Amino acid sequence: MTDQEGSGDLATSNKTTNTMKFLVKVLILLIFLAFIAYYLRASFGDIFQQLGQTSLRLLIIVTSLGMGYLFLEGKMLKETVAPFSQTFTTWNGMMASCYTAFYRLITFGTGTIFAEINFYHRKQMTVSQGVGVAILRFIFFKISTLTIAIIALSLSFRELYATSPSFFWVLIMSILINAALSGGLLLAALSIKLQIGLMSLCNRFLKNDKARAVVDRGNIQINALRRMLHETMQNKTVLYKVYFWSIVKILAWFIIPYACLVSDYPEINIFWTIGLISFVTVIAGVIPTPAGIGSFDFAYLVVFRALVGTVDAASSLLLYRYATFLIPFLVGLIYVVSTNGFIKRELKK
């Protein structure tokens, strides 16, 4: 066999190997997409059915509000990371939200924080910065929701207590618990004493050199996280911007129930429905369920059923879920497939 023939056989063999690798990866992708399709059908079948019964005009409105929320969240995240990342764009913020939403649903909430931190890490942020941004995003969502809920409660205090005292006290307790959770999380992240106590416990019980090395690296990350949060909290301009965009983005979601119900119930008040959905979000936030699935639906139906009846409350809930869960999930799915795009890399070969 000549050298030319040998090199030809080698090239053919390499081409065959690459083709097989490509086909295997395509098969993996198809299995992944089949799983997603099954998951969508099982989890969102009712939503798809409701979309088929919804007028085009209302569908456009709800979709626009859902996409508007994503844009505003992207803007908020851009302002959040501005002190330490000038390259992070509004688009990156939108994709961070959708990427996180995708993994929140397929992992039933268990992979949410890891997915979000991983996204920020891909954008050249340190782990501590990613954790800090995730904490601030969570806290500002809570604070914004609480702000709207407290305003709505203050405007309807007597009427709400007179008509439903039990619901009134549930709402008060939910507001207090949400405020305590947000404040406690922030204080824990900023507390030097807590960090020292945690490190002391680790040093007392972990004597292995490898384990101590992991603890030391963790201590460095916690220090960086605390400094990042402290610097951000000291920057009033950033805080005001983040708080403003957080309120505006929440309103994009909170308008959806009114948009869904006003055609059949022209007498309902947009400000009251915004207040009701803020109550629902606050109450659902203290009921522990995977990814918030179940608790929100229950609270929504209880609150809105009294306003418009069970059937219309359920229909508006499905459209709300479409805008707040399904749209971010689908955009996140597209982003995950396109950015992991091994097919595109293989085709370039």
PDB file of N, CA and C in Angstrom, residues 110-169:
ATOM      1  N   THR A 110     -35.163  22.913  41.539  1.00  0.00           N
ATOM      2  CA  THR A 110     -33.927  22.563  42.247  1.00  0.00           C
ATOM      3  C   THR A 110     -32.678  23.114  41.563  1.00  0.00           C
ATOM      4  N   GLY A 111     -32.740  23.327  40.251  1.00  0.00           N
ATOM      5  CA  GLY A 111     -31.550  23.799  39.542  1.00  0.00           C
ATOM      6  C   GLY A 111     -31.574  25.274  39.209  1.00  0.00           C
ATOM      7  N   THR A 112     -32.521  26.008  39.779  1.00  0.00           N
ATOM      8  CA  THR A 112     -32.711  27.410  39.407  1.00  0.00           C
ATOM      9  C   THR A 112     -31.485  28.260  39.688  1.00  0.00           C
ATOM     10  N   ILE A 113     -31.027  28.255  40.941  1.00  0.00           N
ATOM     11  CA  ILE A 113     -29.928  29.135  41.333  1.00  0.00           C
ATOM     12  C   ILE A 113     -28.640  28.764  40.607  1.00  0.00           C
ATOM     13  N   PHE A 114     -28.413  27.451  40.401  1.00  0.00           N
ATOM     14  CA  PHE A 114     -27.194  27.018  39.718  1.00  0.00           C
ATOM     15  C   PHE A 114     -27.207  27.448  38.255  1.00  0.00           C
ATOM     16  N   ALA A 115     -28.369  27.361  37.628  1.00  0.00           N
ATOM     17  CA  ALA A 115     -28.487  27.785  36.230  1.00  0.00           C
ATOM     18  C   ALA A 115     -28.227  29.280  36.095  1.00  0.00           C
ATOM     19  N   GLU A 116     -28.787  30.064  37.008  1.00  0.00           N
ATOM     20  CA  GLU A 116     -28.606  31.516  36.924  1.00  0.00           C
ATOM     21  C   GLU A 116     -27.147  31.903  37.134  1.00  0.00           C
ATOM     22  N   ILE A 117     -26.508  31.316  38.134  1.00  0.00           N
ATOM     23  CA  ILE A 117     -25.097  31.619  38.390  1.00  0.00           C
ATOM     24  C   ILE A 117     -24.234  31.181  37.213  1.00  0.00           C
ATOM     25  N   ASN A 118     -24.557  30.025  36.632  1.00  0.00           N
ATOM     26  CA  ASN A 118     -23.812  29.534  35.477  1.00  0.00           C
ATOM     27  C   ASN A 118     -23.917  30.498  34.301  1.00  0.00           C
ATOM     28  N   PHE A 119     -25.100  31.070  34.094  1.00  0.00           N
ATOM     29  CA  PHE A 119     -25.269  32.025  33.000  1.00  0.00           C
ATOM     30  C   PHE A 119     -24.376  33.244  33.211  1.00  0.00           C
ATOM     31  N   TYR A 120     -24.392  33.786  34.417  1.00  0.00           N
ATOM     32  CA  TYR A 120     -23.560  34.965  34.690  1.00  0.00           C
ATOM     33  C   TYR A 120     -22.076  34.631  34.551  1.00  0.00           C
ATOM     34  N   HIS A 121     -21.717  33.415  34.968  1.00  0.00           N
ATOM     35  CA  HIS A 121     -20.316  32.994  34.848  1.00  0.00           C
ATOM     36  C   HIS A 121     -19.893  32.935  33.379  1.00  0.00           C
ATOM     37  N   ARG A 122     -20.822  32.535  32.512  1.00  0.00           N
ATOM     38  CA  ARG A 122     -20.543  32.525  31.073  1.00  0.00           C
ATOM     39  C   ARG A 122     -20.293  33.929  30.533  1.00  0.00           C
ATOM     40  N   LYS A 123     -20.830  34.912  31.224  1.00  0.00           N
ATOM     41  CA  LYS A 123     -20.664  36.311  30.812  1.00  0.00           C
ATOM     42  C   LYS A 123     -19.503  36.978  31.548  1.00  0.00           C
ATOM     43  N   GLN A 124     -18.517  36.159  31.916  1.00  0.00           N
ATOM     44  CA  GLN A 124     -17.275  36.629  32.523  1.00  0.00           C
ATOM     45  C   GLN A 124     -17.461  37.263  33.902  1.00  0.00           C
ATOM     46  N   MET A 125     -18.463  36.824  34.631  1.00  0.00           N
ATOM     47  CA  MET A 125     -18.599  37.243  36.025  1.00  0.00           C
ATOM     48  C   MET A 125     -18.039  36.146  36.925  1.00  0.00           C
ATOM     49  N   THR A 126     -17.543  36.554  38.084  1.00  0.00           N
ATOM     50  CA  THR A 126     -17.087  35.569  39.051  1.00  0.00           C
ATOM     51  C   THR A 126     -18.292  34.885  39.694  1.00  0.00           C
ATOM     52  N   VAL A 127     -18.018  33.774  40.355  1.00  0.00           N
ATOM     53  CA  VAL A 127     -19.102  33.054  41.029  1.00  0.00           C
ATOM     54  C   VAL A 127     -19.758  33.941  42.084  1.00  0.00           C
ATOM     55  N   SER A 128     -18.942  34.669  42.839  1.00  0.00           N
ATOM     56  CA  SER A 128     -19.491  35.535  43.888  1.00  0.00           C
ATOM     57  C   SER A 128     -20.357  36.636  43.297  1.00  0.00           C
ATOM     58  N   GLN A 129     -19.946  37.201  42.168  1.00  0.00           N
ATOM     59  CA  GLN A 129     -20.762  38.219  41.511  1.00  0.00           C
ATOM     60  C   GLN A 129     -22.077  37.622  41.016  1.00  0.00           C
ATOM     61  N   GLY A 130     -22.004  36.416  40.452  1.00  0.00           N
ATOM     62  CA  GLY A 130     -23.217  35.745  39.986  1.00  0.00           C
ATOM     63  C   GLY A 130     -24.187  35.471  41.119  1.00  0.00           C
ATOM     64  N   VAL A 131     -23.657  34.999  42.248  1.00  0.00           N
ATOM     65  CA  VAL A 131     -24.507  34.752  43.415  1.00  0.00           C
ATOM     66  C   VAL A 131     -25.123  36.061  43.900  1.00  0.00           C
ATOM     67  N   GLY A 132     -24.322  37.121  43.915  1.00  0.00           N
ATOM     68  CA  GLY A 132     -24.818  38.422  44.353  1.00  0.00           C
ATOM     69  C   GLY A 132     -25.942  38.942  43.481  1.00  0.00           C
ATOM     70  N   VAL A 133     -25.784  38.816  42.171  1.00  0.00           N
ATOM     71  CA  VAL A 133     -26.827  39.265  41.246  1.00  0.00           C
ATOM     72  C   VAL A 133     -28.097  38.444  41.440  1.00  0.00           C
ATOM     73  N   ALA A 134     -27.942  37.127  41.614  1.00  0.00           N
ATOM     74  CA  ALA A 134     -29.108  36.261  41.828  1.00  0.00           C
ATOM     75  C   ALA A 134     -29.840  36.638  43.117  1.00  0.00           C
ATOM     76  N   ILE A 135     -29.077  36.932  44.173  1.00  0.00           N
ATOM     77  CA  ILE A 135     -29.690  37.337  45.443  1.00  0.00           C
ATOM     78  C   ILE A 135     -30.444  38.649  45.283  1.00  0.00           C
ATOM     79  N   LEU A 136     -29.809  39.625  44.624  1.00  0.00           N
ATOM     80  CA  LEU A 136     -30.452  40.928  44.439  1.00  0.00           C
ATOM     81  C   LEU A 136     -31.693  40.812  43.560  1.00  0.00           C
ATOM     82  N   ARG A 137     -31.623  39.973  42.545  1.00  0.00           N
ATOM     83  CA  ARG A 137     -32.784  39.766  41.670  1.00  0.00           C
ATOM     84  C   ARG A 137     -33.959  39.216  42.471  1.00  0.00           C
ATOM     85  N   PHE A 138     -33.680  38.233  43.303  1.00  0.00           N
ATOM     86  CA  PHE A 138     -34.718  37.635  44.144  1.00  0.00           C
ATOM     87  C   PHE A 138     -35.287  38.661  45.125  1.00  0.00           C
ATOM     88  N   ILE A 139     -34.396  39.394  45.787  1.00  0.00           N
ATOM     89  CA  ILE A 139     -34.832  40.351  46.803  1.00  0.00           C
ATOM     90  C   ILE A 139     -35.653  41.476  46.189  1.00  0.00           C
ATOM     91  N   PHE A 140     -35.217  41.993  45.045  1.00  0.00           N
ATOM     92  CA  PHE A 140     -35.950  43.098  44.434  1.00  0.00           C
ATOM     93  C   PHE A 140     -37.299  42.643  43.879  1.00  0.00           C
ATOM     94  N   PHE A 141     -37.393  41.394  43.445  1.00  0.00           N
ATOM     95  CA  PHE A 141     -38.701  40.868  43.054  1.00  0.00           C
ATOM     96  C   PHE A 141     -39.640  40.868  44.257  1.00  0.00           C
ATOM     97  N   LYS A 142     -39.123  40.395  45.392  1.00  0.00           N
ATOM     98  CA  LYS A 142     -39.924  40.368  46.615  1.00  0.00           C
ATOM     99  C   LYS A 142     -40.306  41.779  47.048  1.00  0.00           C
ATOM    100  N   ILE A 143     -39.326  42.685  47.057  1.00  0.00           N
ATOM    101  CA  ILE A 143     -39.581  44.049  47.519  1.00  0.00           C
ATOM    102  C   ILE A 143     -40.591  44.747  46.619  1.00  0.00           C
ATOM    103  N   SER A 144     -40.462  44.565  45.317  1.00  0.00           N
ATOM    104  CA  SER A 144     -41.383  45.210  44.377  1.00  0.00           C
ATOM    105  C   SER A 144     -42.802  44.689  44.559  1.00  0.00           C
ATOM    106  N   THR A 145     -42.922  43.376  44.706  1.00  0.00           N
ATOM    107  CA  THR A 145     -44.243  42.783  44.935  1.00  0.00           C
ATOM    108  C   THR A 145     -44.839  43.266  46.252  1.00  0.00           C
ATOM    109  N   LEU A 146     -44.003  43.304  47.287  1.00  0.00           N
ATOM    110  CA  LEU A 146     -44.471  43.785  48.586  1.00  0.00           C
ATOM    111  C   LEU A 146     -44.895  45.250  48.515  1.00  0.00           C
ATOM    112  N   THR A 147     -44.156  46.049  47.761  1.00  0.00           N
ATOM    113  CA  THR A 147     -44.497  47.470  47.620  1.00  0.00           C
ATOM    114  C   THR A 147     -45.902  47.634  47.059  1.00  0.00           C
ATOM    115  N   ILE A 148     -46.172  46.925  45.963  1.00  0.00           N
ATOM    116  CA  ILE A 148     -47.491  47.022  45.329  1.00  0.00           C
ATOM    117  C   ILE A 148     -48.574  46.464  46.248  1.00  0.00           C
ATOM    118  N   ALA A 149     -48.272  45.340  46.910  1.00  0.00           N
ATOM    119  CA  ALA A 149     -49.257  44.725  47.810  1.00  0.00           C
ATOM    120  C   ALA A 149     -49.575  45.636  48.994  1.00  0.00           C
ATOM    121  N   ILE A 150     -48.562  46.268  49.552  1.00  0.00           N
ATOM    122  CA  ILE A 150     -48.776  47.147  50.710  1.00  0.00           C
ATOM    123  C   ILE A 150     -49.573  48.386  50.304  1.00  0.00           C
ATOM    124  N   ILE A 151     -49.270  48.946  49.133  1.00  0.00           N
ATOM    125  CA  ILE A 151     -50.039  50.094  48.643  1.00  0.00           C
ATOM    126  C   ILE A 151     -51.503  49.697  48.444  1.00  0.00           C
ATOM    127  N   ALA A 152     -51.718  48.545  47.795  1.00  0.00           N
ATOM    128  CA  ALA A 152     -53.092  48.077  47.559  1.00  0.00           C
ATOM    129  C   ALA A 152     -53.815  47.799  48.872  1.00  0.00           C
ATOM    130  N   LEU A 153     -53.102  47.209  49.821  1.00  0.00           N
ATOM    131  CA  LEU A 153     -53.707  46.908  51.121  1.00  0.00           C
ATOM    132  C   LEU A 153     -54.070  48.186  51.873  1.00  0.00           C
ATOM    133  N   SER A 154     -53.198  49.179  51.809  1.00  0.00           N
ATOM    134  CA  SER A 154     -53.467  50.437  52.514  1.00  0.00           C
ATOM    135  C   SER A 154     -54.683  51.155  51.938  1.00  0.00           C
ATOM    136  N   LEU A 155     -54.930  50.968  50.635  1.00  0.00           N
ATOM    137  CA  LEU A 155     -56.070  51.626  49.991  1.00  0.00           C
ATOM    138  C   LEU A 155     -57.387  50.876  50.205  1.00  0.00           C
ATOM    139  N   SER A 156     -57.290  49.584  50.576  1.00  0.00           N
ATOM    140  CA  SER A 156     -58.517  48.778  50.738  1.00  0.00           C
ATOM    141  C   SER A 156     -58.570  48.109  52.110  1.00  0.00           C
ATOM    142  N   PHE A 157     -57.866  48.707  53.061  1.00  0.00           N
ATOM    143  CA  PHE A 157     -57.707  48.113  54.388  1.00  0.00           C
ATOM    144  C   PHE A 157     -59.044  47.761  55.042  1.00  0.00           C
ATOM    145  N   ARG A 158     -59.914  48.739  55.189  1.00  0.00           N
ATOM    146  CA  ARG A 158     -61.173  48.526  55.908  1.00  0.00           C
ATOM    147  C   ARG A 158     -62.113  47.592  55.152  1.00  0.00           C
ATOM    148  N   GLU A 159     -62.209  47.802  53.842  1.00  0.00           N
ATOM    149  CA  GLU A 159     -63.115  46.975  53.034  1.00  0.00           C
ATOM    150  C   GLU A 159     -62.690  45.514  53.054  1.00  0.00           C
ATOM    151  N   LEU A 160     -61.387  45.271  52.924  1.00  0.00           N
ATOM    152  CA  LEU A 160     -60.880  43.904  52.901  1.00  0.00           C
ATOM    153  C   LEU A 160     -61.089  43.223  54.250  1.00  0.00           C
ATOM    154  N   TYR A 161     -60.843  43.949  55.322  1.00  0.00           N
ATOM    155  CA  TYR A 161     -61.021  43.370  56.657  1.00  0.00           C
ATOM    156  C   TYR A 161     -62.492  43.079  56.942  1.00  0.00           C
ATOM    157  N   ALA A 162     -63.372  43.953  56.450  1.00  0.00           N
ATOM    158  CA  ALA A 162     -64.807  43.780  56.701  1.00  0.00           C
ATOM    159  C   ALA A 162     -65.390  42.608  55.920  1.00  0.00           C
ATOM    160  N   THR A 163     -64.932  42.418  54.679  1.00  0.00           N
ATOM    161  CA  THR A 163     -65.497  41.369  53.825  1.00  0.00           C
ATOM    162  C   THR A 163     -64.861  40.007  54.061  1.00  0.00           C
ATOM    163  N   SER A 164     -63.563  39.989  54.385  1.00  0.00           N
ATOM    164  CA  SER A 164     -62.881  38.701  54.566  1.00  0.00           C
ATOM    165  C   SER A 164     -61.752  38.840  55.584  1.00  0.00           C
ATOM    166  N   PRO A 165     -62.083  38.838  56.868  1.00  0.00           N
ATOM    167  CA  PRO A 165     -61.046  39.014  57.898  1.00  0.00           C
ATOM    168  C   PRO A 165     -60.002  37.905  57.905  1.00  0.00           C
ATOM    169  N   SER A 166     -60.408  36.670  57.588  1.00  0.00           N
ATOM    170  CA  SER A 166     -59.435  35.568  57.572  1.00  0.00           C
ATOM    171  C   SER A 166     -58.403  35.773  56.466  1.00  0.00           C
ATOM    172  N   PHE A 167     -58.875  36.156  55.276  1.00  0.00           N
ATOM    173  CA  PHE A 167     -57.948  36.433  54.178  1.00  0.00           C
ATOM    174  C   PHE A 167     -57.054  37.614  54.524  1.00  0.00           C
ATOM    175  N   PHE A 168     -57.606  38.602  55.189  1.00  0.00           N
ATOM    176  CA  PHE A 168     -56.843  39.788  55.585  1.00  0.00           C
ATOM    177  C   PHE A 168     -55.644  39.392  56.442  1.00  0.00           C
ATOM    178  N   TRP A 169     -55.870  38.536  57.425  1.00  0.00           N
ATOM    179  CA  TRP A 169     -54.775  38.154  58.317  1.00  0.00           C
ATOM    180  C   TRP A 169     -53.777  37.218  57.634  1.00  0.00           C
TER     181      TRP A 169
END
